[in-house]
């Protein structure tokens, strides 16, 4: 018999933690709101979930979520704790969609809970056997970009939307000629009528291939192919036909099953964007932690996964970003299922020293929009300044000192430092 699926939750409840955990066990495995004849002891023995551990934490005088039930005689105290529950593998099988229905389904709506967050997930070996995981991951991405010993550095096409294809061509020409490692579409720019994806792929890849002929380096471009399943696969085929080596999808838009389906067809890197993540994570007593989410994304087949960046413009603090990077770099089964963490949001040359100091790894993709496009010397100079910022960080040399004789870094520091 296969080992169980183990979910770890942060709970808040006006009931006892034991009662709340038992309600989850019943609701998400064999039970219903009242005893029924079919729920025999032999059935429960085989199919009922089990509470593995309960770790009490502090209490709160107020509920975190509306609509919570209060037991008779309650003093208005909401108990919090970490609860670990094992769900029988036999109930589910190696299916990510059905795992989510079990460990992150109706339990979020239980009235006995005033707060619940899935904070970790352990899956049996059968999931790694069914789901293909990253095709390229860190090593394959480095091989395709030719970048070793430092982060893969890239940019997002800016403005996010509205660029005619011929203007996009000029931007890609400058970036690819400068030798940039990576370019991506913005997540809000998919296949708009004013600049269809097929048209943009053709123009961008023509410029990338011309630059590669001159420089010997082929820039990786993650084209946003997010769409319904059949159009998405057609977009993939367009990218592959024109010699592209990366596509981007909004994971939460196409779903994990969509990612896994794309992985079966894609012969290129899959760049996973987690937009909509804040809906799942921003409130601490609801949703899901990145520790659980990134495992599901990796099993489904992404090669790169966004984790935000240090000192970003969003709500996420640096400790959370650091944990996200470490999670992506920690094998689930072996080294092949590690994915490249993508740092973005308010990134520029001056970010590099702190990023390296905090992360102590170069196995990241560090991308910037304004930090490259806004450079006074142009897009190519913006890329070179970012590389120089990382060179300084890796050498342990202060940015001001390293900027001497490096005008691109000097200009970036004068503008943003």
PDB file of N, CA and C in Angstrom, residues 131-183:
ATOM      1  N   UNK A 131       3.611  12.277 -12.955  1.00  0.00           N
ATOM      2  CA  UNK A 131       3.833  13.619 -13.494  1.00  0.00           C
ATOM      3  C   UNK A 131       5.294  13.785 -13.896  1.00  0.00           C
ATOM      4  N   UNK A 132       5.498  14.442 -15.028  1.00  0.00           N
ATOM      5  CA  UNK A 132       6.824  14.445 -15.645  1.00  0.00           C
ATOM      6  C   UNK A 132       7.800  15.423 -15.010  1.00  0.00           C
ATOM      7  N   UNK A 133       7.296  16.435 -14.315  1.00  0.00           N
ATOM      8  CA  UNK A 133       8.192  17.410 -13.711  1.00  0.00           C
ATOM      9  C   UNK A 133       8.893  18.253 -14.765  1.00  0.00           C
ATOM     10  N   UNK A 134       9.898  19.038 -14.378  1.00  0.00           N
ATOM     11  CA  UNK A 134      10.586  19.914 -15.339  1.00  0.00           C
ATOM     12  C   UNK A 134      11.295  19.105 -16.422  1.00  0.00           C
ATOM     13  N   UNK A 135      11.172  19.554 -17.660  1.00  0.00           N
ATOM     14  CA  UNK A 135      11.935  18.919 -18.742  1.00  0.00           C
ATOM     15  C   UNK A 135      13.382  19.410 -18.730  1.00  0.00           C
ATOM     16  N   UNK A 136      13.569  20.690 -18.443  1.00  0.00           N
ATOM     17  CA  UNK A 136      14.906  21.287 -18.513  1.00  0.00           C
ATOM     18  C   UNK A 136      15.409  21.773 -17.153  1.00  0.00           C
ATOM     19  N   UNK A 137      14.570  22.438 -16.392  1.00  0.00           N
ATOM     20  CA  UNK A 137      14.982  22.915 -15.086  1.00  0.00           C
ATOM     21  C   UNK A 137      16.169  23.861 -15.149  1.00  0.00           C
ATOM     22  N   UNK A 138      16.966  23.836 -14.103  1.00  0.00           N
ATOM     23  CA  UNK A 138      18.089  24.776 -13.980  1.00  0.00           C
ATOM     24  C   UNK A 138      19.191  24.460 -14.986  1.00  0.00           C
ATOM     25  N   UNK A 139      19.612  23.203 -15.017  1.00  0.00           N
ATOM     26  CA  UNK A 139      20.724  22.828 -15.898  1.00  0.00           C
ATOM     27  C   UNK A 139      20.401  23.040 -17.359  1.00  0.00           C
ATOM     28  N   UNK A 140      19.207  22.661 -17.782  1.00  0.00           N
ATOM     29  CA  UNK A 140      18.830  22.821 -19.182  1.00  0.00           C
ATOM     30  C   UNK A 140      18.701  24.271 -19.582  1.00  0.00           C
ATOM     31  N   UNK A 141      18.192  25.092 -18.671  1.00  0.00           N
ATOM     32  CA  UNK A 141      18.072  26.520 -18.966  1.00  0.00           C
ATOM     33  C   UNK A 141      19.450  27.155 -19.097  1.00  0.00           C
ATOM     34  N   UNK A 142      20.379  26.772 -18.236  1.00  0.00           N
ATOM     35  CA  UNK A 142      21.750  27.298 -18.353  1.00  0.00           C
ATOM     36  C   UNK A 142      22.386  26.856 -19.672  1.00  0.00           C
ATOM     37  N   UNK A 143      22.169  25.620 -20.043  1.00  0.00           N
ATOM     38  CA  UNK A 143      22.758  25.135 -21.290  1.00  0.00           C
ATOM     39  C   UNK A 143      22.216  25.906 -22.489  1.00  0.00           C
ATOM     40  N   UNK A 144      20.914  26.183 -22.497  1.00  0.00           N
ATOM     41  CA  UNK A 144      20.316  26.898 -23.629  1.00  0.00           C
ATOM     42  C   UNK A 144      20.744  28.363 -23.683  1.00  0.00           C
ATOM     43  N   UNK A 145      20.917  28.979 -22.527  1.00  0.00           N
ATOM     44  CA  UNK A 145      21.313  30.397 -22.506  1.00  0.00           C
ATOM     45  C   UNK A 145      22.829  30.578 -22.523  1.00  0.00           C
ATOM     46  N   UNK A 146      23.559  29.526 -22.188  1.00  0.00           N
ATOM     47  CA  UNK A 146      25.019  29.629 -22.131  1.00  0.00           C
ATOM     48  C   UNK A 146      25.516  30.433 -20.945  1.00  0.00           C
ATOM     49  N   UNK A 147      24.715  30.525 -19.896  1.00  0.00           N
ATOM     50  CA  UNK A 147      25.069  31.341 -18.726  1.00  0.00           C
ATOM     51  C   UNK A 147      25.430  30.435 -17.563  1.00  0.00           C
ATOM     52  N   UNK A 148      26.646  30.591 -17.055  1.00  0.00           N
ATOM     53  CA  UNK A 148      27.120  29.806 -15.916  1.00  0.00           C
ATOM     54  C   UNK A 148      27.810  30.732 -14.918  1.00  0.00           C
ATOM     55  N   UNK A 149      27.740  30.389 -13.661  1.00  0.00           N
ATOM     56  CA  UNK A 149      28.482  31.128 -12.645  1.00  0.00           C
ATOM     57  C   UNK A 149      27.843  32.411 -12.176  1.00  0.00           C
ATOM     58  N   UNK A 150      26.690  32.751 -12.711  1.00  0.00           N
ATOM     59  CA  UNK A 150      25.948  33.934 -12.271  1.00  0.00           C
ATOM     60  C   UNK A 150      24.471  33.684 -12.565  1.00  0.00           C
ATOM     61  N   UNK A 151      23.584  34.529 -12.029  1.00  0.00           N
ATOM     62  CA  UNK A 151      22.166  34.384 -12.373  1.00  0.00           C
ATOM     63  C   UNK A 151      21.916  34.609 -13.865  1.00  0.00           C
ATOM     64  N   UNK A 152      20.867  34.016 -14.360  1.00  0.00           N
ATOM     65  CA  UNK A 152      20.367  34.334 -15.699  1.00  0.00           C
ATOM     66  C   UNK A 152      19.612  35.655 -15.575  1.00  0.00           C
ATOM     67  N   UNK A 153      20.001  36.619 -16.379  1.00  0.00           N
ATOM     68  CA  UNK A 153      19.489  37.976 -16.235  1.00  0.00           C
ATOM     69  C   UNK A 153      18.632  38.328 -17.446  1.00  0.00           C
ATOM     70  N   UNK A 154      17.462  38.882 -17.159  1.00  0.00           N
ATOM     71  CA  UNK A 154      16.556  39.173 -18.260  1.00  0.00           C
ATOM     72  C   UNK A 154      15.663  40.355 -17.982  1.00  0.00           C
ATOM     73  N   UNK A 155      14.701  40.527 -18.884  1.00  0.00           N
ATOM     74  CA  UNK A 155      13.791  41.657 -18.779  1.00  0.00           C
ATOM     75  C   UNK A 155      12.404  41.268 -19.235  1.00  0.00           C
ATOM     76  N   UNK A 156      11.453  42.140 -18.935  1.00  0.00           N
ATOM     77  CA  UNK A 156      10.075  42.012 -19.375  1.00  0.00           C
ATOM     78  C   UNK A 156       9.845  43.089 -20.435  1.00  0.00           C
ATOM     79  N   UNK A 157       9.144  42.734 -21.490  1.00  0.00           N
ATOM     80  CA  UNK A 157       8.843  43.733 -22.497  1.00  0.00           C
ATOM     81  C   UNK A 157       7.989  44.839 -21.879  1.00  0.00           C
ATOM     82  N   UNK A 158       8.451  46.069 -22.033  1.00  0.00           N
ATOM     83  CA  UNK A 158       7.736  47.236 -21.543  1.00  0.00           C
ATOM     84  C   UNK A 158       7.609  48.243 -22.678  1.00  0.00           C
ATOM     85  N   UNK A 159       6.523  49.013 -22.795  1.00  0.00           N
ATOM     86  CA  UNK A 159       5.301  48.928 -22.006  1.00  0.00           C
ATOM     87  C   UNK A 159       4.666  47.529 -22.059  1.00  0.00           C
ATOM     88  N   UNK A 160       3.913  47.195 -21.012  1.00  0.00           N
ATOM     89  CA  UNK A 160       3.315  45.863 -20.903  1.00  0.00           C
ATOM     90  C   UNK A 160       2.436  45.534 -22.100  1.00  0.00           C
ATOM     91  N   UNK A 161       1.619  46.476 -22.513  1.00  0.00           N
ATOM     92  CA  UNK A 161       0.710  46.287 -23.640  1.00  0.00           C
ATOM     93  C   UNK A 161       0.759  47.530 -24.516  1.00  0.00           C
ATOM     94  N   UNK A 162       0.287  47.369 -25.733  1.00  0.00           N
ATOM     95  CA  UNK A 162       0.151  48.514 -26.626  1.00  0.00           C
ATOM     96  C   UNK A 162       1.222  48.669 -27.680  1.00  0.00           C
ATOM     97  N   UNK A 163       2.308  47.888 -27.605  1.00  0.00           N
ATOM     98  CA  UNK A 163       3.382  48.026 -28.582  1.00  0.00           C
ATOM     99  C   UNK A 163       2.993  47.398 -29.924  1.00  0.00           C
ATOM    100  N   UNK A 164       3.085  48.150 -31.010  1.00  0.00           N
ATOM    101  CA  UNK A 164       2.936  47.513 -32.322  1.00  0.00           C
ATOM    102  C   UNK A 164       4.082  46.514 -32.538  1.00  0.00           C
ATOM    103  N   UNK A 165       3.856  45.533 -33.356  1.00  0.00           N
ATOM    104  CA  UNK A 165       4.850  44.474 -33.546  1.00  0.00           C
ATOM    105  C   UNK A 165       6.182  45.015 -34.038  1.00  0.00           C
ATOM    106  N   UNK A 166       6.168  45.981 -34.910  1.00  0.00           N
ATOM    107  CA  UNK A 166       7.442  46.495 -35.429  1.00  0.00           C
ATOM    108  C   UNK A 166       8.220  47.258 -34.365  1.00  0.00           C
ATOM    109  N   UNK A 167       7.528  47.852 -33.412  1.00  0.00           N
ATOM    110  CA  UNK A 167       8.234  48.490 -32.305  1.00  0.00           C
ATOM    111  C   UNK A 167       8.817  47.431 -31.370  1.00  0.00           C
ATOM    112  N   UNK A 168       8.061  46.345 -31.152  1.00  0.00           N
ATOM    113  CA  UNK A 168       8.595  45.212 -30.388  1.00  0.00           C
ATOM    114  C   UNK A 168       9.854  44.675 -31.058  1.00  0.00           C
ATOM    115  N   UNK A 169       9.831  44.580 -32.360  1.00  0.00           N
ATOM    116  CA  UNK A 169      10.997  44.092 -33.098  1.00  0.00           C
ATOM    117  C   UNK A 169      12.245  44.903 -32.774  1.00  0.00           C
ATOM    118  N   UNK A 170      12.099  46.211 -32.715  1.00  0.00           N
ATOM    119  CA  UNK A 170      13.257  47.069 -32.454  1.00  0.00           C
ATOM    120  C   UNK A 170      13.794  46.858 -31.035  1.00  0.00           C
ATOM    121  N   UNK A 171      12.880  46.669 -30.074  1.00  0.00           N
ATOM    122  CA  UNK A 171      13.309  46.424 -28.697  1.00  0.00           C
ATOM    123  C   UNK A 171      14.066  45.102 -28.606  1.00  0.00           C
ATOM    124  N   UNK A 172      13.507  44.066 -29.218  1.00  0.00           N
ATOM    125  CA  UNK A 172      14.160  42.753 -29.189  1.00  0.00           C
ATOM    126  C   UNK A 172      15.504  42.816 -29.901  1.00  0.00           C
ATOM    127  N   UNK A 173      15.569  43.556 -30.979  1.00  0.00           N
ATOM    128  CA  UNK A 173      16.835  43.689 -31.720  1.00  0.00           C
ATOM    129  C   UNK A 173      17.923  44.261 -30.822  1.00  0.00           C
ATOM    130  N   UNK A 174      17.599  45.330 -30.098  1.00  0.00           N
ATOM    131  CA  UNK A 174      18.600  45.961 -29.237  1.00  0.00           C
ATOM    132  C   UNK A 174      19.000  45.038 -28.087  1.00  0.00           C
ATOM    133  N   UNK A 175      18.009  44.397 -27.469  1.00  0.00           N
ATOM    134  CA  UNK A 175      18.302  43.522 -26.337  1.00  0.00           C
ATOM    135  C   UNK A 175      19.116  42.299 -26.761  1.00  0.00           C
ATOM    136  N   UNK A 176      18.700  41.661 -27.840  1.00  0.00           N
ATOM    137  CA  UNK A 176      19.413  40.465 -28.298  1.00  0.00           C
ATOM    138  C   UNK A 176      20.813  40.813 -28.781  1.00  0.00           C
ATOM    139  N   UNK A 177      20.962  41.952 -29.443  1.00  0.00           N
ATOM    140  CA  UNK A 177      22.290  42.365 -29.911  1.00  0.00           C
ATOM    141  C   UNK A 177      23.223  42.658 -28.736  1.00  0.00           C
ATOM    142  N   UNK A 178      22.641  43.102 -27.624  1.00  0.00           N
ATOM    143  CA  UNK A 178      23.443  43.359 -26.424  1.00  0.00           C
ATOM    144  C   UNK A 178      23.797  42.073 -25.690  1.00  0.00           C
ATOM    145  N   UNK A 179      23.204  40.948 -26.112  1.00  0.00           N
ATOM    146  CA  UNK A 179      23.527  39.664 -25.496  1.00  0.00           C
ATOM    147  C   UNK A 179      22.723  39.334 -24.268  1.00  0.00           C
ATOM    148  N   UNK A 180      21.544  39.940 -24.108  1.00  0.00           N
ATOM    149  CA  UNK A 180      20.733  39.651 -22.924  1.00  0.00           C
ATOM    150  C   UNK A 180      20.400  38.160 -22.873  1.00  0.00           C
ATOM    151  N   UNK A 181      20.317  37.636 -21.665  1.00  0.00           N
ATOM    152  CA  UNK A 181      20.089  36.203 -21.498  1.00  0.00           C
ATOM    153  C   UNK A 181      18.649  35.814 -21.797  1.00  0.00           C
ATOM    154  N   UNK A 182      17.708  36.668 -21.381  1.00  0.00           N
ATOM    155  CA  UNK A 182      16.309  36.242 -21.327  1.00  0.00           C
ATOM    156  C   UNK A 182      15.383  37.440 -21.502  1.00  0.00           C
ATOM    157  N   UNK A 183      14.295  37.233 -22.229  1.00  0.00           N
ATOM    158  CA  UNK A 183      13.231  38.224 -22.391  1.00  0.00           C
ATOM    159  C   UNK A 183      11.911  37.496 -22.170  1.00  0.00           C
TER     160      UNK A 183
END
